[in-house]
Amino acid sequence: MTAVFSKTMITLRHSLTVLVVAWVAFSAHAESESAAVDVLDTSAATSTSDARAVNSSKLKLSTFGRIVAGRINDSDMEFFSYDDEWRANRQSLIGFRLDTEFTDKLTLVTQGVGYTSNSREDGITQLYFNYSPVRSTNIRVGRTNTALFNLSESYDIGFTYPWITPPQQVYSEFLFINMDGILLNYGFGNVDIAGDIDVYWGQYGNEFVIAGASNFAESKHSQGIALNIYKDNWHYRASYHSSHFEIQIKQTGELREALVQVGFQDIANFISDTGEIKILQAGVHYDNVDYFFRSEWTKLKTDIYIMPEIESAYATLGLNYYPYSIYATLAWSDLYYPPVSNGIPLGLNPQLDVLKFLVDDLSNVLADDSLVSLSLGARYDFSHNIAFKLETTVLNGEDNQRGLFNVFSENNPEREAMLFQVAIEWVF
Amino acid sequence: MKTLLLKIALIGMLVPYCLPAFAQTQPDEAAKATASYKIILVANIDTEKLSLTKQEVQNLFMGGVIQIDLTSVAIAAGDPVRTKFNLSIIGLTESRVQSYWAQMQFTGRKKPPITFAKPEHALAYVARNKNTVTYVSTQTSIPPDLVVVYQ
């Protein structure tokens, strides 16, 4: 508990330091700008969520945050790092975004986030120039969030969506990629529809931890395309993403070398940690005054053995009763690993036997998995920028599989639990 | 499970068509929305013959692109004219509009309209600036140079 508290405090302290520095810069600049402001317009303009109002502020600071507490009802299991004690260090965060406008067309965007979770790295998550030669076109160059799915770019800003935790079957943490590259966004519209299209290319490299060991994942070529169409209150989205990834995991690298040395090149190739990842996504949203519907389907295909092929989806139906809303979400995912054809003979010599067992062990660790969940939740919009949320999720995995649980009891084949969460979300 | 999800998705997509009266009405907002006036859009443009579709109005005020060079001017949250505009033309609650703009703001996708505290300030700004458009109630006295582009 002490460690958790310390981590939370350190994260908040780092974030606050960044915020203070940004705010001082903002204040100093705003003061120098004030002389240029149209007095009449200033008296009329408000500062809701739109610092763009009329005037010429060249710096705009916005902040966001969330405090989320959760627990599950089973002392033998952990889901999303929640155990059977209430914990607020899993998804709580604080962040800022600073837009520095050099001209009407060129802006530098800096976004930083401090996480309480150890699994995500604090710091500057986005840093890019945005050039907008005409209203319909934006060109981003720098580090940006990769917009794989509907919420990929705004996942940290819980105020923007109804859930406390968006369906984990779709929004797995490893799919949040901050890419260094270029993105072209083109918007279009006519009397019947509106829409926009993204095309992007970039590179990615980051360390990650498996079983306490630090590993490295790198992609030198990631590219994708995403299409959004808006018609009445419908929003349709489809996207395709592909990456060439190299995931350096020390243990599998050593196993591959040993397999090559004894002539089992085909098995070594099969458990390769280098290859293509392709992701397809389709989503439909509908919102009106009284109810909302959201659904999304994703499919990840890969030839990297240590990564599963994943198919996942969710559907949400919600009712608005302003300023309250309630919703139910059914989500599902299947993870599949292609089986290894382990042709290493048993009993010829001890070294081969060890290799055969290691390959079998790897195959057992990377087992197929699935999870179905039903979430029921409520949101109360306390003000225009603060919301309170409640959510409970029934988690139901296949017996004897992992069911996306971090920890489970080997003695109990059932993979069922309930997750309870409360949250406060804000944007300023 | 795939079949079940597919069924739920289809049912969800049909809800807006099959259950228009399903509505749990929004008590406070509905009261404002049913006020005796209507919402119209007025623009400072050179032509007198411009008529926007509802989709174009939604595009304009939700950060989308339209083929006409117009800059949208909005009123701050809490004003009944804005509430009625959001409910009757945009088709969203204030909460949803705010969460939408938070998403657009923090993803840098779209810029919100220029926003004023009161309708008369928005109208005065439009009256002084070419190619701007705002929404007003039908009870508002409209400056003679402005053109009604949606009603």
Coordinates of C-alpha atoms in Angstrom, one line a residue:
Chain A
M1 CA 0.0 0.0 0.0
T2 CA 2.9 2.3 0.9
A3 CA 4.5 1.6 -2.5
V4 CA 1.3 2.3 -4.3
F5 CA 0.9 5.6 -2.4
S6 CA 4.5 6.6 -3.2
K7 CA 4.1 5.8 -6.9
T8 CA 0.9 7.8 -7.0
M9 CA 2.4 10.8 -5.3
I10 CA 5.6 10.7 -7.5
T11 CA 3.4 10.6 -10.6
L12 CA 1.2 13.4 -9.5
R13 CA 4.2 15.5 -8.4
H14 CA 5.8 15.0 -11.9
S15 CA 2.6 15.9 -13.6
L16 CA 2.0 18.9 -11.5
T17 CA 5.5 20.2 -12.1
V18 CA 5.0 19.9 -15.9
L19 CA 1.6 21.7 -15.5
V20 CA 3.0 24.5 -13.4
V21 CA 5.8 25.1 -15.9
A22 CA 3.3 25.1 -18.8
W23 CA 1.0 27.4 -16.9
V24 CA 3.7 29.9 -16.1
A25 CA 4.7 30.0 -19.8
F26 CA 1.0 30.3 -20.8
S27 CA 0.4 33.2 -18.3
A28 CA 3.5 35.1 -19.4
H29 CA 2.6 34.8 -23.1
A30 CA -1.1 35.6 -22.5
E31 CA -0.1 38.8 -20.8
S32 CA 1.9 40.0 -23.7
E33 CA -0.9 39.1 -26.1
S34 CA -3.6 41.1 -24.2
A35 CA -2.8 44.4 -25.9
A36 CA -3.8 42.9 -29.2
V37 CA -7.2 41.8 -28.1
D38 CA -10.4 43.4 -29.4
V39 CA -11.9 44.9 -26.3
L40 CA -15.5 44.5 -27.4
D41 CA -15.1 40.9 -28.3
T42 CA -13.2 40.0 -25.2
S43 CA -16.1 41.2 -23.0
A44 CA -18.4 39.0 -25.0
A45 CA -16.3 35.9 -25.4
T46 CA -16.5 33.2 -22.8
S47 CA -13.9 30.6 -21.9
T48 CA -15.9 27.4 -22.0
S49 CA -14.0 24.7 -23.7
D50 CA -12.9 27.0 -26.5
A51 CA -10.0 29.2 -25.9
R52 CA -10.1 30.0 -29.6
A53 CA -12.9 32.4 -28.8
V54 CA -12.4 35.4 -31.0
N55 CA -9.1 36.4 -29.8
S56 CA -5.5 35.8 -30.5
S57 CA -4.3 33.6 -27.6
K58 CA -1.3 31.8 -29.1
L59 CA -1.0 29.4 -26.2
K60 CA -3.8 27.2 -25.0
L61 CA -3.4 25.0 -22.0
S62 CA -6.0 22.3 -21.3
T63 CA -5.9 19.7 -18.6
F64 CA -7.6 16.4 -18.0
G65 CA -7.7 13.7 -15.4
R66 CA -9.4 10.8 -13.7
I67 CA -9.5 9.1 -10.4
V68 CA -10.7 5.5 -10.8
A69 CA -11.0 3.0 -8.0
G70 CA -11.9 -0.7 -8.5
R71 CA -11.9 -4.2 -7.1
I72 CA -13.0 -7.7 -8.1
N73 CA -14.9 -10.0 -5.9
D74 CA -12.5 -13.0 -6.0
S75 CA -9.4 -13.2 -3.8
D76 CA -7.7 -15.7 -6.0
M77 CA -7.8 -13.7 -9.2
E78 CA -6.7 -10.4 -10.7
F79 CA -8.2 -8.7 -13.6
F80 CA -6.6 -5.6 -15.2
S81 CA -4.5 -5.6 -12.1
Y82 CA -7.5 -5.2 -9.8
D83 CA -7.7 -7.7 -6.9
D84 CA -10.2 -8.0 -4.1
E85 CA -9.1 -4.7 -2.4
W86 CA -10.2 -1.3 -3.6
R87 CA -7.4 0.2 -5.5
A88 CA -7.1 3.6 -7.2
N89 CA -3.7 3.2 -8.7
R90 CA -4.6 1.3 -11.8
Q91 CA -6.2 3.8 -14.1
S92 CA -6.0 7.2 -12.3
L93 CA -4.1 9.8 -14.2
I94 CA -3.5 13.5 -14.8
G95 CA -2.5 15.1 -18.0
F96 CA -2.2 18.3 -20.0
R97 CA -2.3 19.5 -23.6
L98 CA -0.5 22.7 -24.7
D99 CA -1.3 24.1 -28.1
T100 CA 1.3 26.7 -29.3
E101 CA 0.0 28.5 -32.3
F102 CA 2.9 30.0 -34.4
T103 CA 0.6 31.1 -37.2
D104 CA -3.0 30.4 -38.2
K105 CA -1.8 27.3 -40.0
L106 CA 1.0 26.0 -37.9
T107 CA 0.6 24.7 -34.3
L108 CA 2.9 22.8 -32.0
V109 CA 1.0 20.3 -29.8
T110 CA 2.5 18.9 -26.6
Q111 CA 0.6 16.4 -24.5
G112 CA 1.9 14.9 -21.2
V113 CA 0.3 12.3 -19.0
G114 CA 1.2 11.1 -15.5
Y115 CA -0.1 7.6 -14.8
T116 CA -0.5 5.9 -11.5
S117 CA -0.1 2.5 -13.2
N118 CA 3.3 1.0 -13.6
S119 CA 2.4 -0.5 -16.9
R120 CA 2.2 2.8 -18.7
E121 CA 5.1 5.2 -19.0
D122 CA 4.7 8.8 -17.7
G123 CA 5.9 11.7 -19.8
I124 CA 5.3 13.5 -23.1
T125 CA 3.0 11.2 -25.0
Q126 CA 2.4 13.4 -28.0
L127 CA 4.6 16.1 -29.5
Y128 CA 3.9 17.1 -33.0
F129 CA 3.6 20.0 -35.5
N130 CA 0.2 20.4 -37.1
Y131 CA 0.1 22.2 -40.4
S132 CA -3.3 23.1 -41.8
P133 CA -2.9 24.7 -45.2
V134 CA -6.7 24.8 -45.7
R135 CA -9.6 24.2 -43.4
S136 CA -10.2 20.6 -44.7
T137 CA -6.6 19.4 -44.4
N138 CA -4.2 18.7 -41.5
I139 CA -0.7 17.4 -41.7
R140 CA 0.8 16.2 -38.4
V141 CA 4.6 15.5 -38.1
G142 CA 6.0 14.1 -34.9
R143 CA 4.9 11.8 -32.1
T144 CA 1.2 11.1 -32.1
N145 CA -1.2 8.4 -30.8
T146 CA -2.0 5.9 -33.5
A147 CA -5.7 6.0 -34.2
L148 CA -6.3 2.2 -34.5
F149 CA -9.8 2.2 -33.0
N150 CA -12.5 4.7 -32.1
L151 CA -11.1 5.6 -28.7
S152 CA -7.4 4.9 -29.3
E153 CA -6.6 8.7 -29.3
S154 CA -8.8 9.7 -26.4
Y155 CA -8.5 6.6 -24.2
D156 CA -6.8 8.5 -21.4
I157 CA -9.6 11.1 -21.4
G158 CA -12.4 9.2 -19.7
F159 CA -14.7 12.2 -19.8
T160 CA -15.2 11.6 -23.5
Y161 CA -16.8 8.1 -23.3
P162 CA -19.5 6.5 -21.2
W163 CA -17.5 3.7 -19.6
I164 CA -15.0 3.7 -16.8
T165 CA -13.0 1.0 -18.5
P166 CA -13.7 0.7 -22.2
P167 CA -14.1 -3.0 -23.2
Q168 CA -10.7 -4.6 -22.5
Q169 CA -11.3 -7.2 -25.2
V170 CA -10.9 -4.5 -27.8
Y171 CA -8.8 -1.9 -25.9
S172 CA -5.8 -4.0 -24.8
E173 CA -3.1 -1.9 -23.4
F174 CA -0.4 -3.2 -25.8
L175 CA -2.3 -1.7 -28.7
F176 CA -1.7 1.9 -27.5
I177 CA 1.1 3.0 -29.7
N178 CA 2.7 6.4 -29.8
M179 CA 4.2 6.6 -33.2
D180 CA 6.9 8.9 -34.6
G181 CA 5.8 9.8 -38.1
I182 CA 3.5 11.7 -40.3
L183 CA -0.3 11.7 -40.6
L184 CA -2.5 13.3 -43.3
N185 CA -6.1 14.1 -42.4
Y186 CA -8.5 15.3 -45.1
G187 CA -12.1 16.3 -44.2
F188 CA -15.0 16.4 -46.7
G189 CA -18.7 17.1 -46.6
N190 CA -21.7 18.0 -48.6
V191 CA -25.4 18.5 -48.1
D192 CA -25.9 14.9 -47.0
I193 CA -22.8 13.6 -45.2
A194 CA -19.6 14.6 -43.6
G195 CA -16.4 12.6 -43.2
D196 CA -12.7 12.5 -43.0
I197 CA -9.9 10.2 -43.9
D198 CA -6.5 9.6 -42.2
V199 CA -3.5 8.2 -43.9
Y200 CA -0.4 7.7 -41.8
W201 CA 3.1 6.2 -41.7
G202 CA 5.6 6.0 -38.8
Q203 CA 8.0 4.2 -36.6
Y204 CA 7.7 2.8 -33.1
G205 CA 10.1 1.5 -30.5
N206 CA 9.5 0.9 -26.8
E207 CA 10.5 -1.3 -23.9
F208 CA 8.0 -3.5 -22.2
V209 CA 8.1 -6.0 -19.3
I210 CA 7.1 -9.7 -19.4
A211 CA 7.5 -11.7 -16.2
G212 CA 9.8 -9.1 -14.7
A213 CA 12.2 -9.1 -17.7
S214 CA 12.6 -6.0 -19.9
N215 CA 12.1 -6.6 -23.6
F216 CA 11.9 -4.4 -26.6
A217 CA 9.4 -4.0 -29.4
E218 CA 10.2 -2.1 -32.6
S219 CA 8.5 -1.2 -35.8
K220 CA 10.3 0.6 -38.6
H221 CA 7.3 0.6 -40.9
S222 CA 3.8 1.1 -39.6
Q223 CA 1.1 2.5 -41.8
G224 CA -2.6 2.7 -41.9
I225 CA -5.8 4.3 -43.2
A226 CA -9.0 5.3 -41.3
L227 CA -12.3 6.5 -42.8
N228 CA -15.0 8.3 -40.7
I229 CA -18.4 9.0 -42.1
Y230 CA -21.0 11.1 -40.3
K231 CA -24.6 11.0 -41.5
D232 CA -27.4 12.5 -39.3
N233 CA -26.4 11.2 -35.9
W234 CA -24.7 8.1 -37.1
H235 CA -20.9 7.7 -37.1
Y236 CA -19.3 4.9 -39.2
R237 CA -15.7 4.2 -38.9
A238 CA -13.4 1.6 -40.7
S239 CA -9.7 1.3 -40.5
Y240 CA -6.8 -0.8 -41.6
H241 CA -3.4 -0.8 -40.0
S242 CA -0.2 -2.8 -40.8
S243 CA 3.2 -2.9 -39.1
H244 CA 6.3 -4.8 -39.5
F245 CA 7.3 -5.6 -35.9
E246 CA 10.4 -7.0 -34.2
I247 CA 9.8 -8.1 -30.7
Q248 CA 13.0 -8.9 -28.9
I249 CA 12.3 -11.4 -26.1
K250 CA 15.5 -12.8 -24.6
Q251 CA 14.2 -16.2 -23.7
T252 CA 12.7 -17.0 -27.1
G253 CA 15.8 -15.7 -28.9
E254 CA 18.0 -18.1 -27.0
L255 CA 15.6 -21.0 -27.7
R256 CA 15.6 -20.2 -31.4
E257 CA 19.4 -20.2 -31.6
A258 CA 19.5 -23.6 -29.9
L259 CA 16.9 -25.0 -32.3
V260 CA 18.9 -23.7 -35.3
Q261 CA 22.1 -25.3 -34.0
V262 CA 20.5 -28.7 -33.8
G263 CA 18.9 -28.4 -37.2
F264 CA 15.3 -27.6 -36.4
Q265 CA 15.2 -24.5 -38.5
D266 CA 11.5 -24.8 -39.3
I267 CA 10.5 -24.8 -35.6
A268 CA 12.9 -21.8 -35.0
N269 CA 11.2 -20.0 -37.9
F270 CA 7.8 -20.8 -36.6
I271 CA 8.4 -19.2 -33.2
S272 CA 9.9 -16.1 -34.8
D273 CA 9.4 -12.8 -33.0
T274 CA 9.6 -10.8 -36.2
G275 CA 6.8 -10.3 -38.7
E276 CA 3.7 -8.5 -39.8
I277 CA 0.8 -7.3 -37.7
K278 CA -2.4 -6.4 -39.5
I279 CA -5.4 -4.9 -37.8
L280 CA -8.9 -4.4 -39.2
Q281 CA -11.5 -2.3 -37.4
A282 CA -15.1 -1.3 -38.1
G283 CA -17.4 0.6 -35.8
V284 CA -20.9 2.1 -35.7
H285 CA -22.1 4.8 -33.3
Y286 CA -25.4 6.4 -32.9
D287 CA -26.3 9.2 -30.5
N288 CA -29.5 11.1 -30.0
V289 CA -31.1 13.0 -27.2
D290 CA -32.7 9.9 -25.6
Y291 CA -30.4 7.0 -26.3
F292 CA -27.1 5.9 -27.8
F293 CA -25.7 2.8 -29.4
R294 CA -22.0 2.0 -29.9
S295 CA -20.4 -1.0 -31.4
E296 CA -17.0 -1.9 -32.7
W297 CA -15.4 -5.0 -34.2
T298 CA -11.7 -5.6 -34.5
K299 CA -9.5 -8.4 -35.9
L300 CA -5.7 -8.6 -35.5
K301 CA -3.8 -11.0 -37.6
T302 CA -0.1 -11.7 -37.3
D303 CA 2.7 -14.1 -38.2
I304 CA 4.6 -13.4 -35.0
Y305 CA 4.2 -16.5 -32.9
I306 CA 4.3 -14.9 -29.5
M307 CA 1.4 -12.6 -30.5
P308 CA -2.1 -14.0 -30.7
E309 CA -4.5 -13.5 -33.4
I310 CA -7.4 -11.7 -31.9
E311 CA -11.0 -11.1 -32.9
S312 CA -13.0 -9.0 -30.5
A313 CA -16.2 -6.9 -30.5
Y314 CA -18.6 -5.0 -28.2
A315 CA -22.1 -3.6 -28.4
T316 CA -23.4 -0.9 -26.1
L317 CA -26.9 0.4 -25.6
G318 CA -27.5 3.4 -23.4
L319 CA -30.3 5.7 -22.3
N320 CA -29.9 9.4 -21.6
Y321 CA -31.8 11.0 -18.8
Y322 CA -29.9 14.3 -18.7
P323 CA -27.7 14.8 -16.7
Y324 CA -27.6 11.1 -16.1
S325 CA -27.1 8.2 -18.5
I326 CA -27.1 4.4 -18.1
Y327 CA -25.8 1.7 -20.4
A328 CA -25.2 -2.0 -20.9
T329 CA -22.2 -3.3 -22.8
L330 CA -21.7 -6.8 -24.0
A331 CA -18.1 -7.5 -25.1
W332 CA -16.3 -10.6 -26.4
S333 CA -12.9 -11.7 -27.6
D334 CA -11.1 -14.8 -28.9
L335 CA -7.3 -15.1 -28.8
Y336 CA -5.8 -17.8 -30.9
Y337 CA -2.2 -19.0 -31.3
P338 CA -1.4 -21.4 -34.2
P339 CA -0.2 -24.7 -32.8
V340 CA 3.5 -25.6 -33.0
S341 CA 4.3 -28.8 -34.9
N342 CA 6.9 -30.0 -32.4
G343 CA 8.8 -32.7 -34.4
I344 CA 11.7 -32.9 -32.0
P345 CA 12.2 -36.6 -31.2
L346 CA 12.0 -37.7 -27.5
G347 CA 14.6 -40.0 -26.0
L348 CA 17.5 -39.6 -28.5
N349 CA 19.6 -37.4 -26.2
P350 CA 19.0 -35.2 -23.1
Q351 CA 19.7 -31.9 -24.9
L352 CA 17.0 -32.6 -27.5
D353 CA 14.6 -33.7 -24.8
V354 CA 15.2 -30.3 -23.0
L355 CA 14.5 -28.5 -26.3
K356 CA 11.4 -30.4 -26.9
F357 CA 10.1 -29.7 -23.4
L358 CA 10.9 -26.0 -23.8
V359 CA 9.0 -25.7 -27.1
D360 CA 6.1 -27.5 -25.5
D361 CA 6.2 -25.2 -22.5
L362 CA 6.2 -22.2 -24.8
S363 CA 3.2 -23.6 -26.6
N364 CA 1.4 -24.2 -23.3
V365 CA 2.1 -20.7 -22.1
L366 CA 0.7 -19.2 -25.3
A367 CA -2.6 -20.9 -25.0
D368 CA -5.9 -19.8 -26.7
D369 CA -8.1 -17.6 -24.6
S370 CA -11.5 -15.9 -24.6
L371 CA -13.6 -13.7 -22.5
V372 CA -17.2 -12.5 -22.5
S373 CA -18.2 -9.6 -20.3
L374 CA -21.4 -7.7 -19.5
S375 CA -21.0 -4.2 -18.1
L376 CA -23.7 -2.1 -16.5
G377 CA -22.9 1.5 -15.7
A378 CA -24.2 4.9 -15.0
R379 CA -22.8 8.4 -15.6
Y380 CA -23.7 11.7 -13.9
D381 CA -22.5 14.9 -15.5
F382 CA -22.1 17.1 -12.5
S383 CA -21.1 20.1 -14.6
H384 CA -19.9 20.8 -18.2
N385 CA -16.5 19.4 -17.4
I386 CA -16.8 17.0 -14.5
A387 CA -18.5 13.6 -14.5
F388 CA -19.0 10.8 -11.9
K389 CA -19.3 7.2 -13.0
L390 CA -20.3 3.8 -11.6
E391 CA -19.6 0.5 -13.4
T392 CA -19.9 -3.2 -12.7
T393 CA -18.7 -5.8 -15.1
V394 CA -19.4 -9.5 -15.1
L395 CA -16.4 -11.3 -16.4
N396 CA -16.8 -14.8 -17.8
G397 CA -13.9 -16.7 -19.4
E398 CA -13.8 -20.2 -20.6
D399 CA -12.9 -22.7 -17.9
N400 CA -9.2 -23.6 -17.7
Q401 CA -8.3 -20.7 -20.0
R402 CA -6.8 -17.4 -18.8
G403 CA -9.9 -15.3 -19.6
L404 CA -7.6 -12.2 -19.8
F405 CA -7.1 -12.5 -16.0
N406 CA -3.7 -11.4 -14.8
V407 CA -3.7 -13.9 -11.9
F408 CA -6.0 -16.9 -11.4
S409 CA -6.0 -20.0 -9.2
E410 CA -4.7 -23.2 -10.8
N411 CA -7.0 -25.2 -8.5
N412 CA -10.2 -23.5 -9.6
P413 CA -11.0 -24.0 -13.3
E414 CA -13.7 -21.3 -13.3
R415 CA -12.7 -17.9 -14.8
E416 CA -15.6 -15.8 -13.4
A417 CA -15.5 -12.7 -11.4
M418 CA -17.2 -9.3 -11.0
L419 CA -15.4 -6.0 -11.3
F420 CA -16.7 -3.0 -9.5
Q421 CA -15.4 0.5 -10.3
V422 CA -16.2 4.1 -9.4
A423 CA -14.6 7.2 -11.1
I424 CA -14.5 10.9 -11.3
E425 CA -13.5 12.4 -14.7
W426 CA -12.7 16.0 -15.6
V427 CA -11.4 18.2 -18.3
F428 CA -10.4 21.9 -17.9
Chain B
M1 CA -21.2 -15.6 -29.1
K2 CA -20.6 -14.0 -32.5
T3 CA -24.2 -14.6 -33.5
L4 CA -25.4 -13.1 -30.2
L5 CA -23.3 -10.0 -30.6
L6 CA -24.4 -9.6 -34.2
K7 CA -28.1 -9.8 -33.1
I8 CA -27.4 -7.2 -30.4
A9 CA -25.7 -5.0 -32.9
L10 CA -28.6 -5.2 -35.3
I11 CA -31.1 -4.6 -32.6
G12 CA -29.1 -1.6 -31.4
M13 CA -28.9 -0.2 -34.9
L14 CA -32.7 -0.6 -35.4
V15 CA -33.6 1.1 -32.1
P16 CA -33.4 4.6 -33.6
Y17 CA -35.9 3.6 -36.3
C18 CA -38.2 1.3 -34.4
L19 CA -38.5 3.1 -31.1
P20 CA -38.8 6.9 -31.8
A21 CA -41.1 7.3 -28.9
F22 CA -38.9 5.2 -26.6
A23 CA -37.7 8.5 -25.4
Q24 CA -37.3 9.1 -21.8
T25 CA -37.7 12.8 -22.2
Q26 CA -35.1 15.1 -20.8
P27 CA -37.0 17.0 -18.2
D28 CA -35.2 20.3 -17.9
E29 CA -34.0 20.4 -21.5
A30 CA -37.3 19.3 -22.9
A31 CA -39.0 22.1 -21.2
K32 CA -36.6 24.5 -22.8
A33 CA -36.9 22.8 -26.1
T34 CA -40.6 23.0 -26.3
A35 CA -40.5 26.8 -25.6
S36 CA -42.7 28.7 -28.0
Y37 CA -39.9 29.9 -30.2
K38 CA -38.0 28.1 -32.9
I39 CA -34.3 28.2 -33.8
I40 CA -33.1 29.7 -37.0
L41 CA -29.7 30.3 -38.4
V42 CA -28.6 33.7 -39.7
A43 CA -25.4 34.5 -41.7
N44 CA -23.5 37.5 -42.8
I45 CA -23.1 36.7 -46.5
D46 CA -23.3 38.6 -49.8
T47 CA -26.0 36.4 -51.3
E48 CA -29.7 36.4 -50.2
K49 CA -30.3 32.9 -51.5
L50 CA -28.6 30.4 -49.4
S51 CA -30.3 27.5 -47.7
L52 CA -28.4 25.0 -45.6
T53 CA -29.5 21.4 -44.9
K54 CA -29.7 20.0 -41.4
Q55 CA -26.6 17.9 -42.2
E56 CA -24.7 21.0 -43.2
V57 CA -25.7 22.8 -40.0
Q58 CA -24.5 19.8 -38.0
N59 CA -21.2 19.8 -40.0
L60 CA -20.8 23.5 -39.4
F61 CA -21.3 23.4 -35.6
M62 CA -19.7 20.0 -34.9
G63 CA -16.4 20.9 -36.7
G64 CA -17.1 19.2 -40.0
V65 CA -16.4 20.5 -43.5
I66 CA -19.0 22.0 -45.8
Q67 CA -18.6 23.3 -49.3
I68 CA -19.5 26.9 -48.3
D69 CA -17.0 29.3 -46.7
L70 CA -18.8 29.9 -43.4
T71 CA -17.4 30.3 -39.9
S72 CA -19.8 29.1 -37.1
V73 CA -20.4 31.2 -34.0
A74 CA -21.9 29.5 -31.0
I75 CA -23.4 30.4 -27.6
A76 CA -22.0 29.1 -24.3
A77 CA -23.4 26.1 -22.4
G78 CA -26.3 26.9 -20.2
D79 CA -28.1 29.4 -22.5
P80 CA -31.6 28.1 -23.4
V81 CA -31.1 29.0 -27.1
R82 CA -28.0 26.8 -27.2
T83 CA -29.9 24.0 -25.4
K84 CA -32.7 24.2 -27.9
F85 CA -30.3 24.3 -30.8
N86 CA -28.5 21.2 -29.6
L87 CA -31.6 19.3 -28.9
S88 CA -33.6 20.2 -32.0
I89 CA -30.9 20.5 -34.7
I90 CA -27.8 18.8 -33.5
G91 CA -29.8 16.1 -31.8
L92 CA -27.6 15.7 -28.7
T93 CA -27.8 16.5 -25.0
E94 CA -25.5 19.1 -23.6
S95 CA -23.5 16.3 -21.9
R96 CA -22.9 14.6 -25.2
V97 CA -21.9 17.8 -26.9
Q98 CA -19.4 18.6 -24.1
S99 CA -17.9 15.1 -24.2
Y100 CA -17.7 15.2 -28.0
W101 CA -15.8 18.5 -27.9
A102 CA -13.5 17.2 -25.2
Q103 CA -12.7 14.3 -27.5
M104 CA -12.1 16.6 -30.5
Q105 CA -10.1 19.1 -28.4
F106 CA -7.7 16.5 -26.8
T107 CA -7.2 14.6 -30.0
G108 CA -6.7 17.8 -32.0
R109 CA -9.2 16.6 -34.6
K110 CA -11.6 19.6 -34.8
K111 CA -11.8 23.1 -33.4
P112 CA -15.0 24.2 -31.6
P113 CA -16.9 27.2 -32.9
I114 CA -16.1 30.7 -31.7
T115 CA -18.3 31.0 -28.6
F116 CA -20.0 33.9 -26.8
A117 CA -21.7 34.1 -23.4
K118 CA -24.9 35.5 -24.7
P119 CA -26.9 35.3 -28.0
E120 CA -26.8 39.1 -28.5
H121 CA -23.0 39.0 -28.4
A122 CA -22.9 36.2 -31.0
L123 CA -25.4 38.1 -33.2
A124 CA -23.4 41.3 -32.9
Y125 CA -20.2 39.5 -33.8
V126 CA -21.9 37.9 -36.9
A127 CA -23.3 41.3 -37.9
R128 CA -19.7 42.7 -38.0
N129 CA -17.9 39.8 -39.6
K130 CA -18.5 38.5 -43.2
N131 CA -19.0 34.8 -43.8
T132 CA -20.0 34.0 -40.2
V133 CA -23.2 32.3 -39.1
T134 CA -25.0 31.8 -35.7
Y135 CA -28.2 30.5 -34.4
V136 CA -30.9 32.7 -32.8
S137 CA -34.5 32.3 -31.6
T138 CA -37.3 33.4 -33.8
Q139 CA -38.1 36.0 -31.1
T140 CA -34.8 37.8 -31.7
S141 CA -34.7 41.0 -33.7
I142 CA -32.4 40.2 -36.6
P143 CA -30.2 43.0 -38.1
P144 CA -31.3 43.8 -41.7
D145 CA -28.0 42.8 -43.3
L146 CA -28.2 39.2 -42.1
V147 CA -29.7 36.4 -44.1
V148 CA -31.7 33.5 -42.7
V149 CA -30.0 30.3 -44.0
Y150 CA -31.8 27.6 -42.0
Q151 CA -35.3 27.5 -40.5

